[in-house]
Amino acid sequence: MPAASNGPDGDTAHTGIHSLDGSSLRDVTAGSDGRCGTACTAGPGYDTVTGPGSPTAGVDAALAAMK
């Protein structure tokens, strides 16, 4: 997706993905590599391993509709 300049960091997709409802992202809620504590452990919601989650089918259309 091409970057636009109307988000706070110049990236509309980044800004838009955080404003979508929870059904637009598949949250990884558990898992760890076992080597670096909480920094490498997934949990519900935003975490440093998987961020907000992986986009689900249709998220591209939802982001496009935000223009």
mmCIF file of N, CA and C in Angstrom:
data_model
loop_
_atom_site.group_PDB
_atom_site.id
_atom_site.type_symbol
_atom_site.label_atom_id
_atom_site.label_comp_id
_atom_site.label_asym_id
_atom_site.label_seq_id
_atom_site.Cartn_x
_atom_site.Cartn_y
_atom_site.Cartn_z
ATOM 1 N N MET A 1 0.848 -1.160 0.000
ATOM 2 C CA MET A 1 0.000 0.000 0.000
ATOM 3 C C MET A 1 0.898 1.228 0.000
ATOM 4 N N PRO A 2 0.666 2.167 -0.905
ATOM 5 C CA PRO A 2 1.511 3.353 -0.931
ATOM 6 C C PRO A 2 1.306 4.216 0.309
ATOM 7 N N ALA A 3 2.371 4.814 0.764
ATOM 8 C CA ALA A 3 2.273 5.689 1.935
ATOM 9 C C ALA A 3 1.637 7.012 1.549
ATOM 10 N N ALA A 4 0.858 7.557 2.425
ATOM 11 C CA ALA A 4 0.274 8.884 2.252
ATOM 12 C C ALA A 4 0.823 9.765 3.360
ATOM 13 N N SER A 5 0.515 11.035 3.321
ATOM 14 C CA SER A 5 1.122 11.923 4.304
ATOM 15 C C SER A 5 0.130 12.514 5.292
ATOM 16 N N ASN A 6 -0.991 11.849 5.541
ATOM 17 C CA ASN A 6 -1.945 12.437 6.466
ATOM 18 C C ASN A 6 -1.984 11.757 7.825
ATOM 19 N N GLY A 7 -1.081 10.853 8.116
ATOM 20 C CA GLY A 7 -0.971 10.266 9.447
ATOM 21 C C GLY A 7 0.105 11.001 10.224
ATOM 22 N N PRO A 8 0.175 10.812 11.544
ATOM 23 C CA PRO A 8 1.159 11.531 12.340
ATOM 24 C C PRO A 8 2.596 11.226 11.955
ATOM 25 N N ASP A 9 2.837 10.049 11.428
ATOM 26 C CA ASP A 9 4.191 9.711 10.996
ATOM 27 C C ASP A 9 4.269 9.597 9.479
ATOM 28 N N GLY A 10 3.269 10.161 8.779
ATOM 29 C CA GLY A 10 3.260 10.140 7.329
ATOM 30 C C GLY A 10 2.760 8.841 6.736
ATOM 31 N N ASP A 11 2.188 7.964 7.526
ATOM 32 C CA ASP A 11 1.762 6.654 7.048
ATOM 33 C C ASP A 11 0.301 6.414 7.402
ATOM 34 N N THR A 12 -0.579 6.573 6.429
ATOM 35 C CA THR A 12 -2.011 6.394 6.658
ATOM 36 C C THR A 12 -2.337 4.974 7.083
ATOM 37 N N ALA A 13 -1.679 3.976 6.487
ATOM 38 C CA ALA A 13 -1.972 2.582 6.842
ATOM 39 C C ALA A 13 -1.663 2.329 8.311
ATOM 40 N N HIS A 14 -0.534 2.828 8.786
ATOM 41 C CA HIS A 14 -0.156 2.650 10.193
ATOM 42 C C HIS A 14 -1.187 3.291 11.107
ATOM 43 N N THR A 15 -1.580 4.510 10.806
ATOM 44 C CA THR A 15 -2.576 5.215 11.607
ATOM 45 C C THR A 15 -3.919 4.510 11.531
ATOM 46 N N GLY A 16 -4.315 4.099 10.340
ATOM 47 C CA GLY A 16 -5.612 3.461 10.139
ATOM 48 C C GLY A 16 -5.737 2.112 10.798
ATOM 49 N N ILE A 17 -4.699 1.310 10.760
ATOM 50 C CA ILE A 17 -4.783 -0.043 11.317
ATOM 51 C C ILE A 17 -5.065 0.001 12.809
ATOM 52 N N HIS A 18 -4.560 1.016 13.495
ATOM 53 C CA HIS A 18 -4.794 1.131 14.936
ATOM 54 C C HIS A 18 -6.204 1.608 15.261
ATOM 55 N N SER A 19 -6.907 2.172 14.279
ATOM 56 C CA SER A 19 -8.263 2.646 14.539
ATOM 57 C C SER A 19 -9.328 1.628 14.132
ATOM 58 N N LEU A 20 -8.933 0.513 13.523
ATOM 59 C CA LEU A 20 -9.893 -0.520 13.134
ATOM 60 C C LEU A 20 -10.375 -1.284 14.361
ATOM 61 N N ASP A 21 -11.573 -1.863 14.241
ATOM 62 C CA ASP A 21 -12.067 -2.663 15.366
ATOM 63 C C ASP A 21 -11.263 -3.955 15.485
ATOM 64 N N GLY A 22 -11.409 -4.639 16.595
ATOM 65 C CA GLY A 22 -10.630 -5.837 16.888
ATOM 66 C C GLY A 22 -10.802 -6.975 15.904
ATOM 67 N N SER A 23 -11.900 -7.012 15.169
ATOM 68 C CA SER A 23 -12.111 -8.105 14.222
ATOM 69 C C SER A 23 -11.220 -7.971 12.991
ATOM 70 N N SER A 24 -10.578 -6.839 12.794
ATOM 71 C CA SER A 24 -9.706 -6.624 11.643
ATOM 72 C C SER A 24 -8.290 -7.139 11.868
ATOM 73 N N LEU A 25 -7.987 -7.492 13.104
ATOM 74 C CA LEU A 25 -6.658 -7.993 13.440
ATOM 75 C C LEU A 25 -6.762 -9.309 14.195
ATOM 76 N N ARG A 26 -5.877 -10.233 13.865
ATOM 77 C CA ARG A 26 -5.800 -11.505 14.589
ATOM 78 C C ARG A 26 -4.700 -11.353 15.634
ATOM 79 N N ASP A 27 -5.104 -11.327 16.876
ATOM 80 C CA ASP A 27 -4.164 -11.102 17.971
ATOM 81 C C ASP A 27 -3.481 -12.408 18.374
ATOM 82 N N VAL A 28 -2.164 -12.377 18.442
ATOM 83 C CA VAL A 28 -1.409 -13.504 18.982
ATOM 84 C C VAL A 28 -1.379 -13.290 20.487
ATOM 85 N N THR A 29 -1.981 -14.196 21.252
ATOM 86 C CA THR A 29 -2.174 -13.959 22.682
ATOM 87 C C THR A 29 -1.230 -14.730 23.595
ATOM 88 N N ALA A 30 -0.435 -15.628 23.055
ATOM 89 C CA ALA A 30 0.483 -16.393 23.898
ATOM 90 C C ALA A 30 1.677 -16.845 23.077
ATOM 91 N N GLY A 31 2.795 -16.977 23.737
ATOM 92 C CA GLY A 31 3.992 -17.484 23.083
ATOM 93 C C GLY A 31 5.215 -16.698 23.504
ATOM 94 N N SER A 32 6.351 -17.355 23.482
ATOM 95 C CA SER A 32 7.607 -16.731 23.864
ATOM 96 C C SER A 32 8.749 -17.500 23.229
ATOM 97 N N ASP A 33 9.856 -16.815 23.000
ATOM 98 C CA ASP A 33 11.024 -17.546 22.505
ATOM 99 C C ASP A 33 11.826 -18.128 23.668
ATOM 100 N N GLY A 34 11.432 -17.791 24.908
ATOM 101 C CA GLY A 34 12.074 -18.363 26.082
ATOM 102 C C GLY A 34 13.422 -17.783 26.446
ATOM 103 N N ARG A 35 13.855 -16.740 25.732
ATOM 104 C CA ARG A 35 15.191 -16.223 25.979
ATOM 105 C C ARG A 35 15.264 -14.794 26.493
ATOM 106 N N CYS A 36 14.233 -13.996 26.296
ATOM 107 C CA CYS A 36 14.412 -12.584 26.687
ATOM 108 C C CYS A 36 13.231 -12.023 27.478
ATOM 109 N N GLY A 37 12.592 -12.830 28.267
ATOM 110 C CA GLY A 37 11.558 -12.357 29.182
ATOM 111 C C GLY A 37 10.355 -11.723 28.516
ATOM 112 N N THR A 38 9.807 -10.702 29.163
ATOM 113 C CA THR A 38 8.565 -10.099 28.674
ATOM 114 C C THR A 38 8.717 -9.400 27.335
ATOM 115 N N ALA A 39 9.903 -8.952 26.990
ATOM 116 C CA ALA A 39 10.099 -8.287 25.703
ATOM 117 C C ALA A 39 9.846 -9.232 24.530
ATOM 118 N N CYS A 40 9.992 -10.521 24.742
ATOM 119 C CA CYS A 40 9.798 -11.510 23.678
ATOM 120 C C CYS A 40 8.618 -12.432 23.963
ATOM 121 N N THR A 41 7.641 -11.936 24.698
ATOM 122 C CA THR A 41 6.471 -12.736 25.037
ATOM 123 C C THR A 41 5.218 -12.070 24.493
ATOM 124 N N ALA A 42 4.448 -12.813 23.705
ATOM 125 C CA ALA A 42 3.188 -12.297 23.168
ATOM 126 C C ALA A 42 2.113 -12.364 24.240
ATOM 127 N N GLY A 43 1.175 -11.439 24.178
ATOM 128 C CA GLY A 43 0.059 -11.417 25.118
ATOM 129 C C GLY A 43 -1.130 -10.733 24.481
ATOM 130 N N PRO A 44 -2.278 -10.754 25.141
ATOM 131 C CA PRO A 44 -3.471 -10.109 24.585
ATOM 132 C C PRO A 44 -3.244 -8.617 24.342
ATOM 133 N N GLY A 45 -3.787 -8.109 23.244
ATOM 134 C CA GLY A 45 -3.628 -6.695 22.905
ATOM 135 C C GLY A 45 -2.261 -6.432 22.302
ATOM 136 N N TYR A 46 -1.823 -5.200 22.361
ATOM 137 C CA TYR A 46 -0.533 -4.821 21.788
ATOM 138 C C TYR A 46 0.612 -5.399 22.615
ATOM 139 N N ASP A 47 1.603 -5.958 21.935
ATOM 140 C CA ASP A 47 2.830 -6.399 22.592
ATOM 141 C C ASP A 47 3.990 -6.157 21.650
ATOM 142 N N THR A 48 5.215 -6.183 22.175
ATOM 143 C CA THR A 48 6.385 -5.861 21.355
ATOM 144 C C THR A 48 6.741 -6.949 20.354
ATOM 145 N N VAL A 49 6.201 -8.131 20.513
ATOM 146 C CA VAL A 49 6.509 -9.230 19.600
ATOM 147 C C VAL A 49 5.671 -9.138 18.330
ATOM 148 N N THR A 50 4.369 -8.997 18.479
ATOM 149 C CA THR A 50 3.470 -9.035 17.323
ATOM 150 C C THR A 50 2.738 -7.726 17.079
ATOM 151 N N GLY A 51 3.019 -6.705 17.874
ATOM 152 C CA GLY A 51 2.335 -5.425 17.705
ATOM 153 C C GLY A 51 0.847 -5.579 17.964
ATOM 154 N N PRO A 52 0.017 -4.941 17.149
ATOM 155 C CA PRO A 52 -1.424 -5.031 17.362
ATOM 156 C C PRO A 52 -2.021 -6.342 16.859
ATOM 157 N N GLY A 53 -1.274 -7.102 16.051
ATOM 158 C CA GLY A 53 -1.758 -8.366 15.501
ATOM 159 C C GLY A 53 -1.572 -8.422 13.998
ATOM 160 N N SER A 54 -2.005 -9.516 13.400
ATOM 161 C CA SER A 54 -1.901 -9.704 11.956
ATOM 162 C C SER A 54 -3.215 -9.326 11.295
ATOM 163 N N PRO A 55 -3.158 -8.611 10.175
ATOM 164 C CA PRO A 55 -4.395 -8.234 9.485
ATOM 165 C C PRO A 55 -5.181 -9.463 9.028
ATOM 166 N N THR A 56 -6.487 -9.405 9.152
ATOM 167 C CA THR A 56 -7.358 -10.472 8.674
ATOM 168 C C THR A 56 -7.844 -10.133 7.271
ATOM 169 N N ALA A 57 -8.507 -11.079 6.638
ATOM 170 C CA ALA A 57 -9.046 -10.855 5.300
ATOM 171 C C ALA A 57 -9.965 -9.640 5.318
ATOM 172 N N GLY A 58 -9.839 -8.791 4.333
ATOM 173 C CA GLY A 58 -10.696 -7.622 4.211
ATOM 174 C C GLY A 58 -10.144 -6.364 4.846
ATOM 175 N N VAL A 59 -9.025 -6.470 5.564
ATOM 176 C CA VAL A 59 -8.479 -5.277 6.206
ATOM 177 C C VAL A 59 -8.018 -4.264 5.161
ATOM 178 N N ASP A 60 -7.576 -4.730 4.005
ATOM 179 C CA ASP A 60 -7.166 -3.805 2.952
ATOM 180 C C ASP A 60 -8.334 -2.947 2.484
ATOM 181 N N ALA A 61 -9.511 -3.549 2.364
ATOM 182 C CA ALA A 61 -10.698 -2.795 1.962
ATOM 183 C C ALA A 61 -11.108 -1.806 3.049
ATOM 184 N N ALA A 62 -10.987 -2.208 4.311
ATOM 185 C CA ALA A 62 -11.333 -1.314 5.419
ATOM 186 C C ALA A 62 -10.400 -0.109 5.451
ATOM 187 N N LEU A 63 -9.117 -0.329 5.217
ATOM 188 C CA LEU A 63 -8.167 0.781 5.186
ATOM 189 C C LEU A 63 -8.420 1.686 3.987
ATOM 190 N N ALA A 64 -8.728 1.100 2.841
ATOM 191 C CA ALA A 64 -9.006 1.895 1.647
ATOM 192 C C ALA A 64 -10.234 2.778 1.847
ATOM 193 N N ALA A 65 -11.209 2.291 2.600
ATOM 194 C CA ALA A 65 -12.428 3.056 2.847
ATOM 195 C C ALA A 65 -12.179 4.252 3.759
ATOM 196 N N MET A 66 -11.044 4.298 4.435
ATOM 197 C CA MET A 66 -10.737 5.401 5.348
ATOM 198 C C MET A 66 -10.240 6.645 4.633
ATOM 199 N N LYS A 67 -9.982 6.568 3.352
ATOM 200 C CA LYS A 67 -9.457 7.721 2.604
ATOM 201 C C LYS A 67 -10.366 8.906 2.706
#
